[in-house]
Amino acid sequence: MKNYTLSDAVLVNSYIQGEESALSTLIERHKQRIYSFIYSKVFDRDVSEDIFQDTFIKVIRTLKLGKYNEEGKFLPWVMRIAHNLVIDHFRKGNRMPKFEDNGEFSIFSVISDGDLNAEKKLIQEQVEVDLRNLIQELPEDQKEVLVMRMYRDMSFKEISDKTGVSINTALGRMRYALINLRKVIEKNNIVLTN
């Protein structure tokens, strides 16, 4: 029980220093949230279990290679790994979302299908135009971060370097951009699907 008072950062460092039980504590602490996130995307227990295990295999590899840096927090980092593995799962099944999201917001999951008929293609193009128009309504700092992240596929580190703000500020701006988009969509009953 004492381990639950230790921060994630302390446990990560303990694991890197060779204390294997520290990783068990981290997994135990966050497994429900990570597994639930994965399941909410794939809706299949077996696939969720596989992705969950693959997530922690990647976590262990990264930690053992000394490539983890404490820029953000442990849980968001692990959630990003899980999110990327979910995307890989959909790619393999040719059900790849056209736009990725960060796990908080799903309007970027417009499905890309090579066999779309002309009507669906027109609808999809209109959805993209509508989405870009909504993004234009955001405050400039939020719009800048969202465009860099979603359309230019820049990492938050690259965004931080380009804009001259901290990574946490860039993350915060992205979060507020998504919250504000959601509010506008809900307030105006906008439907962004095909």
PDB file of C-alpha atoms in Angstrom:
ATOM      1  CA  MET A   1       0.000   0.000   0.000  1.00  0.00           C
ATOM      2  CA  LYS A   2       2.964   2.289   0.652  1.00  0.00           C
ATOM      3  CA  ASN A   3       3.824   2.276  -3.082  1.00  0.00           C
ATOM      4  CA  TYR A   4       0.562   4.071  -3.902  1.00  0.00           C
ATOM      5  CA  THR A   5       1.915   7.174  -2.170  1.00  0.00           C
ATOM      6  CA  LEU A   6       4.901   7.244  -4.535  1.00  0.00           C
ATOM      7  CA  SER A   7       4.517   9.341  -7.669  1.00  0.00           C
ATOM      8  CA  ASP A   8       4.629   7.764 -11.123  1.00  0.00           C
ATOM      9  CA  ALA A   9       7.939   9.541 -11.778  1.00  0.00           C
ATOM     10  CA  VAL A  10       9.529   7.992  -8.666  1.00  0.00           C
ATOM     11  CA  LEU A  11       8.251   4.537  -9.646  1.00  0.00           C
ATOM     12  CA  VAL A  12       9.547   4.940 -13.222  1.00  0.00           C
ATOM     13  CA  ASN A  13      12.980   5.892 -11.898  1.00  0.00           C
ATOM     14  CA  SER A  14      12.921   2.948  -9.465  1.00  0.00           C
ATOM     15  CA  TYR A  15      12.112   0.579 -12.338  1.00  0.00           C
ATOM     16  CA  ILE A  16      14.886   2.041 -14.491  1.00  0.00           C
ATOM     17  CA  GLN A  17      17.264   1.507 -11.550  1.00  0.00           C
ATOM     18  CA  GLY A  18      16.320  -2.195 -11.541  1.00  0.00           C
ATOM     19  CA  GLU A  19      13.396  -2.458  -9.125  1.00  0.00           C
ATOM     20  CA  GLU A  20      11.034  -4.676 -11.144  1.00  0.00           C
ATOM     21  CA  SER A  21       8.162  -4.347  -8.648  1.00  0.00           C
ATOM     22  CA  ALA A  22       7.901  -0.619  -9.408  1.00  0.00           C
ATOM     23  CA  LEU A  23       6.526  -1.429 -12.875  1.00  0.00           C
ATOM     24  CA  SER A  24       3.960  -3.807 -11.352  1.00  0.00           C
ATOM     25  CA  THR A  25       2.776  -0.967  -9.134  1.00  0.00           C
ATOM     26  CA  LEU A  26       2.466   1.385 -12.130  1.00  0.00           C
ATOM     27  CA  ILE A  27       0.528  -1.209 -14.149  1.00  0.00           C
ATOM     28  CA  GLU A  28      -1.750  -1.954 -11.212  1.00  0.00           C
ATOM     29  CA  ARG A  29      -2.342   1.754 -10.632  1.00  0.00           C
ATOM     30  CA  HIS A  30      -3.316   2.552 -14.233  1.00  0.00           C
ATOM     31  CA  LYS A  31      -4.492  -0.728 -15.791  1.00  0.00           C
ATOM     32  CA  GLN A  32      -8.229  -0.049 -15.473  1.00  0.00           C
ATOM     33  CA  ARG A  33      -8.038   3.358 -17.136  1.00  0.00           C
ATOM     34  CA  ILE A  34      -5.728   2.182 -19.957  1.00  0.00           C
ATOM     35  CA  TYR A  35      -7.706  -1.000 -20.624  1.00  0.00           C
ATOM     36  CA  SER A  36     -11.012   0.922 -20.593  1.00  0.00           C
ATOM     37  CA  PHE A  37      -9.610   3.445 -23.071  1.00  0.00           C
ATOM     38  CA  ILE A  38      -8.476   0.669 -25.435  1.00  0.00           C
ATOM     39  CA  TYR A  39     -11.789  -1.191 -25.114  1.00  0.00           C
ATOM     40  CA  SER A  40     -13.759   2.014 -25.807  1.00  0.00           C
ATOM     41  CA  LYS A  41     -12.025   2.179 -29.204  1.00  0.00           C
ATOM     42  CA  VAL A  42     -12.029  -1.470 -30.343  1.00  0.00           C
ATOM     43  CA  PHE A  43     -15.052  -2.998 -28.495  1.00  0.00           C
ATOM     44  CA  ASP A  44     -13.430  -6.428 -28.363  1.00  0.00           C
ATOM     45  CA  ARG A  45     -12.086  -7.934 -25.132  1.00  0.00           C
ATOM     46  CA  ASP A  46      -9.475 -10.186 -26.771  1.00  0.00           C
ATOM     47  CA  VAL A  47      -8.149  -7.415 -29.019  1.00  0.00           C
ATOM     48  CA  SER A  48      -8.155  -5.006 -26.056  1.00  0.00           C
ATOM     49  CA  GLU A  49      -6.171  -7.483 -23.986  1.00  0.00           C
ATOM     50  CA  ASP A  50      -3.618  -7.917 -26.802  1.00  0.00           C
ATOM     51  CA  ILE A  51      -3.231  -4.163 -27.296  1.00  0.00           C
ATOM     52  CA  PHE A  52      -2.944  -3.648 -23.524  1.00  0.00           C
ATOM     53  CA  GLN A  53      -0.120  -6.205 -23.348  1.00  0.00           C
ATOM     54  CA  ASP A  54       1.602  -4.746 -26.426  1.00  0.00           C
ATOM     55  CA  THR A  55       1.372  -1.306 -24.809  1.00  0.00           C
ATOM     56  CA  PHE A  56       3.319  -2.448 -21.772  1.00  0.00           C
ATOM     57  CA  ILE A  57       5.827  -4.361 -23.888  1.00  0.00           C
ATOM     58  CA  LYS A  58       6.574  -1.026 -25.613  1.00  0.00           C
ATOM     59  CA  VAL A  59       6.692   0.767 -22.254  1.00  0.00           C
ATOM     60  CA  ILE A  60       9.187  -1.769 -20.887  1.00  0.00           C
ATOM     61  CA  ARG A  61      11.344  -1.615 -24.033  1.00  0.00           C
ATOM     62  CA  THR A  62      11.427   2.177 -23.988  1.00  0.00           C
ATOM     63  CA  LEU A  63      12.277   2.305 -20.279  1.00  0.00           C
ATOM     64  CA  LYS A  64      14.959  -0.409 -20.577  1.00  0.00           C
ATOM     65  CA  LEU A  65      16.570   1.417 -23.520  1.00  0.00           C
ATOM     66  CA  GLY A  66      16.645   4.629 -21.472  1.00  0.00           C
ATOM     67  CA  LYS A  67      14.574   6.481 -24.100  1.00  0.00           C
ATOM     68  CA  TYR A  68      11.840   7.693 -21.745  1.00  0.00           C
ATOM     69  CA  ASN A  69      12.071  11.288 -20.638  1.00  0.00           C
ATOM     70  CA  GLU A  70       9.802  12.861 -18.069  1.00  0.00           C
ATOM     71  CA  GLU A  71       8.511  15.654 -20.347  1.00  0.00           C
ATOM     72  CA  GLY A  72       4.936  14.948 -19.482  1.00  0.00           C
ATOM     73  CA  LYS A  73       3.409  12.500 -17.104  1.00  0.00           C
ATOM     74  CA  PHE A  74       3.663   8.720 -17.247  1.00  0.00           C
ATOM     75  CA  LEU A  75      -0.046   8.008 -17.827  1.00  0.00           C
ATOM     76  CA  PRO A  76      -0.530  10.338 -20.850  1.00  0.00           C
ATOM     77  CA  TRP A  77       2.621   8.837 -22.373  1.00  0.00           C
ATOM     78  CA  VAL A  78       1.292   5.284 -21.919  1.00  0.00           C
ATOM     79  CA  MET A  79      -2.142   6.341 -23.238  1.00  0.00           C
ATOM     80  CA  ARG A  80      -0.455   7.737 -26.362  1.00  0.00           C
ATOM     81  CA  ILE A  81       1.320   4.400 -26.909  1.00  0.00           C
ATOM     82  CA  ALA A  82      -2.009   2.574 -26.465  1.00  0.00           C
ATOM     83  CA  HIS A  83      -3.705   5.020 -28.857  1.00  0.00           C
ATOM     84  CA  ASN A  84      -1.027   4.430 -31.514  1.00  0.00           C
ATOM     85  CA  LEU A  85      -1.416   0.666 -31.153  1.00  0.00           C
ATOM     86  CA  VAL A  86      -5.199   1.014 -31.572  1.00  0.00           C
ATOM     87  CA  ILE A  87      -4.543   2.970 -34.787  1.00  0.00           C
ATOM     88  CA  ASP A  88      -2.157   0.217 -35.937  1.00  0.00           C
ATOM     89  CA  HIS A  89      -4.916  -2.321 -35.254  1.00  0.00           C
ATOM     90  CA  PHE A  90      -7.355  -0.393 -37.470  1.00  0.00           C
ATOM     91  CA  ARG A  91      -4.731   0.081 -40.192  1.00  0.00           C
ATOM     92  CA  LYS A  92      -4.245  -3.679 -40.386  1.00  0.00           C
ATOM     93  CA  GLY A  93      -7.983  -4.085 -40.880  1.00  0.00           C
ATOM     94  CA  ASN A  94      -8.129  -1.253 -43.452  1.00  0.00           C
ATOM     95  CA  ARG A  95     -10.460   0.660 -41.156  1.00  0.00           C
ATOM     96  CA  MET A  96      -8.051   3.504 -40.515  1.00  0.00           C
ATOM     97  CA  PRO A  97      -9.617   6.748 -39.239  1.00  0.00           C
ATOM     98  CA  LYS A  98      -8.757   9.596 -41.601  1.00  0.00           C
ATOM     99  CA  PHE A  99      -7.848  11.889 -38.721  1.00  0.00           C
ATOM    100  CA  GLU A 100      -6.319  10.776 -35.438  1.00  0.00           C
ATOM    101  CA  ASP A 101      -7.509  12.053 -32.102  1.00  0.00           C
ATOM    102  CA  ASN A 102      -5.843  12.266 -28.732  1.00  0.00           C
ATOM    103  CA  GLY A 103      -8.324  10.059 -26.985  1.00  0.00           C
ATOM    104  CA  GLU A 104     -10.492  12.905 -25.715  1.00  0.00           C
ATOM    105  CA  PHE A 105     -12.403  13.803 -28.845  1.00  0.00           C
ATOM    106  CA  SER A 106     -13.631  11.745 -31.749  1.00  0.00           C
ATOM    107  CA  ILE A 107     -14.764  14.068 -34.558  1.00  0.00           C
ATOM    108  CA  PHE A 108     -11.464  13.304 -36.282  1.00  0.00           C
ATOM    109  CA  SER A 109     -12.521   9.716 -36.836  1.00  0.00           C
ATOM    110  CA  VAL A 110     -14.065  10.222 -40.262  1.00  0.00           C
ATOM    111  CA  ILE A 111     -13.600   6.812 -41.818  1.00  0.00           C
ATOM    112  CA  SER A 112     -11.635   6.698 -45.051  1.00  0.00           C
ATOM    113  CA  ASP A 113     -12.905   4.094 -47.474  1.00  0.00           C
ATOM    114  CA  GLY A 114     -11.413   3.648 -50.934  1.00  0.00           C
ATOM    115  CA  ASP A 115     -14.769   2.450 -52.241  1.00  0.00           C
ATOM    116  CA  LEU A 116     -16.772   5.539 -51.301  1.00  0.00           C
ATOM    117  CA  ASN A 117     -19.372   6.353 -53.882  1.00  0.00           C
ATOM    118  CA  ALA A 118     -19.631   9.887 -55.295  1.00  0.00           C
ATOM    119  CA  GLU A 119     -22.307  10.967 -52.809  1.00  0.00           C
ATOM    120  CA  LYS A 120     -20.296   9.778 -49.814  1.00  0.00           C
ATOM    121  CA  LYS A 121     -17.176  11.483 -51.154  1.00  0.00           C
ATOM    122  CA  LEU A 122     -19.080  14.762 -51.451  1.00  0.00           C
ATOM    123  CA  ILE A 123     -20.413  14.382 -47.898  1.00  0.00           C
ATOM    124  CA  GLN A 124     -16.936  13.556 -46.612  1.00  0.00           C
ATOM    125  CA  GLU A 125     -15.470  16.618 -48.339  1.00  0.00           C
ATOM    126  CA  GLN A 126     -18.245  18.773 -46.847  1.00  0.00           C
ATOM    127  CA  VAL A 127     -17.524  17.391 -43.362  1.00  0.00           C
ATOM    128  CA  GLU A 128     -13.856  18.337 -43.802  1.00  0.00           C
ATOM    129  CA  VAL A 129     -14.808  21.842 -44.992  1.00  0.00           C
ATOM    130  CA  ASP A 130     -17.217  22.263 -42.048  1.00  0.00           C
ATOM    131  CA  LEU A 131     -14.550  21.091 -39.628  1.00  0.00           C
ATOM    132  CA  ARG A 132     -11.977  23.507 -41.028  1.00  0.00           C
ATOM    133  CA  ASN A 133     -14.519  26.337 -40.734  1.00  0.00           C
ATOM    134  CA  LEU A 134     -15.160  25.434 -37.088  1.00  0.00           C
ATOM    135  CA  ILE A 135     -11.417  25.418 -36.430  1.00  0.00           C
ATOM    136  CA  GLN A 136     -11.187  28.969 -37.854  1.00  0.00           C
ATOM    137  CA  GLU A 137     -13.525  30.101 -35.041  1.00  0.00           C
ATOM    138  CA  LEU A 138     -11.023  29.071 -32.342  1.00  0.00           C
ATOM    139  CA  PRO A 139      -8.777  31.582 -30.569  1.00  0.00           C
ATOM    140  CA  GLU A 140      -5.554  32.019 -32.556  1.00  0.00           C
ATOM    141  CA  ASP A 141      -3.241  30.227 -30.071  1.00  0.00           C
ATOM    142  CA  GLN A 142      -5.549  27.187 -29.864  1.00  0.00           C
ATOM    143  CA  LYS A 143      -6.080  27.076 -33.631  1.00  0.00           C
ATOM    144  CA  GLU A 144      -2.318  27.225 -34.252  1.00  0.00           C
ATOM    145  CA  VAL A 145      -1.597  24.224 -31.992  1.00  0.00           C
ATOM    146  CA  LEU A 146      -4.541  22.184 -33.323  1.00  0.00           C
ATOM    147  CA  VAL A 147      -3.550  22.744 -36.964  1.00  0.00           C
ATOM    148  CA  MET A 148       0.093  21.848 -36.267  1.00  0.00           C
ATOM    149  CA  ARG A 149      -0.923  18.693 -34.420  1.00  0.00           C
ATOM    150  CA  MET A 150      -3.815  17.412 -36.532  1.00  0.00           C
ATOM    151  CA  TYR A 151      -2.946  18.553 -40.047  1.00  0.00           C
ATOM    152  CA  ARG A 152       0.842  18.807 -39.974  1.00  0.00           C
ATOM    153  CA  ASP A 153       1.314  15.792 -37.670  1.00  0.00           C
ATOM    154  CA  MET A 154       3.805  17.685 -35.473  1.00  0.00           C
ATOM    155  CA  SER A 155       4.723  16.358 -32.030  1.00  0.00           C
ATOM    156  CA  PHE A 156       4.055  18.535 -28.988  1.00  0.00           C
ATOM    157  CA  LYS A 157       7.831  18.952 -28.671  1.00  0.00           C
ATOM    158  CA  GLU A 158       7.997  20.304 -32.248  1.00  0.00           C
ATOM    159  CA  ILE A 159       4.982  22.558 -31.569  1.00  0.00           C
ATOM    160  CA  SER A 160       6.679  23.813 -28.406  1.00  0.00           C
ATOM    161  CA  ASP A 161       9.878  24.612 -30.313  1.00  0.00           C
ATOM    162  CA  LYS A 162       8.000  26.305 -33.174  1.00  0.00           C
ATOM    163  CA  THR A 163       5.695  28.437 -30.990  1.00  0.00           C
ATOM    164  CA  GLY A 164       8.166  29.181 -28.199  1.00  0.00           C
ATOM    165  CA  VAL A 165       5.840  27.910 -25.447  1.00  0.00           C
ATOM    166  CA  SER A 166       6.340  24.989 -23.059  1.00  0.00           C
ATOM    167  CA  ILE A 167       5.110  21.520 -23.977  1.00  0.00           C
ATOM    168  CA  ASN A 168       2.538  21.743 -21.161  1.00  0.00           C
ATOM    169  CA  THR A 169       1.219  25.027 -22.581  1.00  0.00           C
ATOM    170  CA  ALA A 170       0.947  23.453 -26.047  1.00  0.00           C
ATOM    171  CA  LEU A 171      -0.888  20.457 -24.536  1.00  0.00           C
ATOM    172  CA  GLY A 172      -3.214  22.815 -22.669  1.00  0.00           C
ATOM    173  CA  ARG A 173      -3.988  24.795 -25.818  1.00  0.00           C
ATOM    174  CA  MET A 174      -4.779  21.588 -27.694  1.00  0.00           C
ATOM    175  CA  ARG A 175      -7.059  20.437 -24.885  1.00  0.00           C
ATOM    176  CA  TYR A 176      -8.927  23.768 -24.827  1.00  0.00           C
ATOM    177  CA  ALA A 177      -9.189  23.771 -28.624  1.00  0.00           C
ATOM    178  CA  LEU A 178     -10.887  20.356 -28.520  1.00  0.00           C
ATOM    179  CA  ILE A 179     -13.151  21.388 -25.630  1.00  0.00           C
ATOM    180  CA  ASN A 180     -14.166  24.565 -27.487  1.00  0.00           C
ATOM    181  CA  LEU A 181     -14.816  22.634 -30.719  1.00  0.00           C
ATOM    182  CA  ARG A 182     -16.993  20.172 -28.830  1.00  0.00           C
ATOM    183  CA  LYS A 183     -18.980  23.039 -27.245  1.00  0.00           C
ATOM    184  CA  VAL A 184     -19.619  24.693 -30.627  1.00  0.00           C
ATOM    185  CA  ILE A 185     -20.633  21.370 -32.176  1.00  0.00           C
ATOM    186  CA  GLU A 186     -23.020  20.517 -29.323  1.00  0.00           C
ATOM    187  CA  LYS A 187     -24.431  24.060 -29.072  1.00  0.00           C
ATOM    188  CA  ASN A 188     -25.241  24.198 -32.773  1.00  0.00           C
ATOM    189  CA  ASN A 189     -26.258  20.525 -33.111  1.00  0.00           C
ATOM    190  CA  ILE A 190     -23.688  20.067 -35.884  1.00  0.00           C
ATOM    191  CA  VAL A 191     -23.385  16.545 -37.261  1.00  0.00           C
ATOM    192  CA  LEU A 192     -19.909  15.642 -38.536  1.00  0.00           C
ATOM    193  CA  THR A 193     -20.492  12.190 -39.956  1.00  0.00           C
ATOM    194  CA  ASN A 194     -21.060  10.609 -43.301  1.00  0.00           C
TER     195      ASN A 194
END
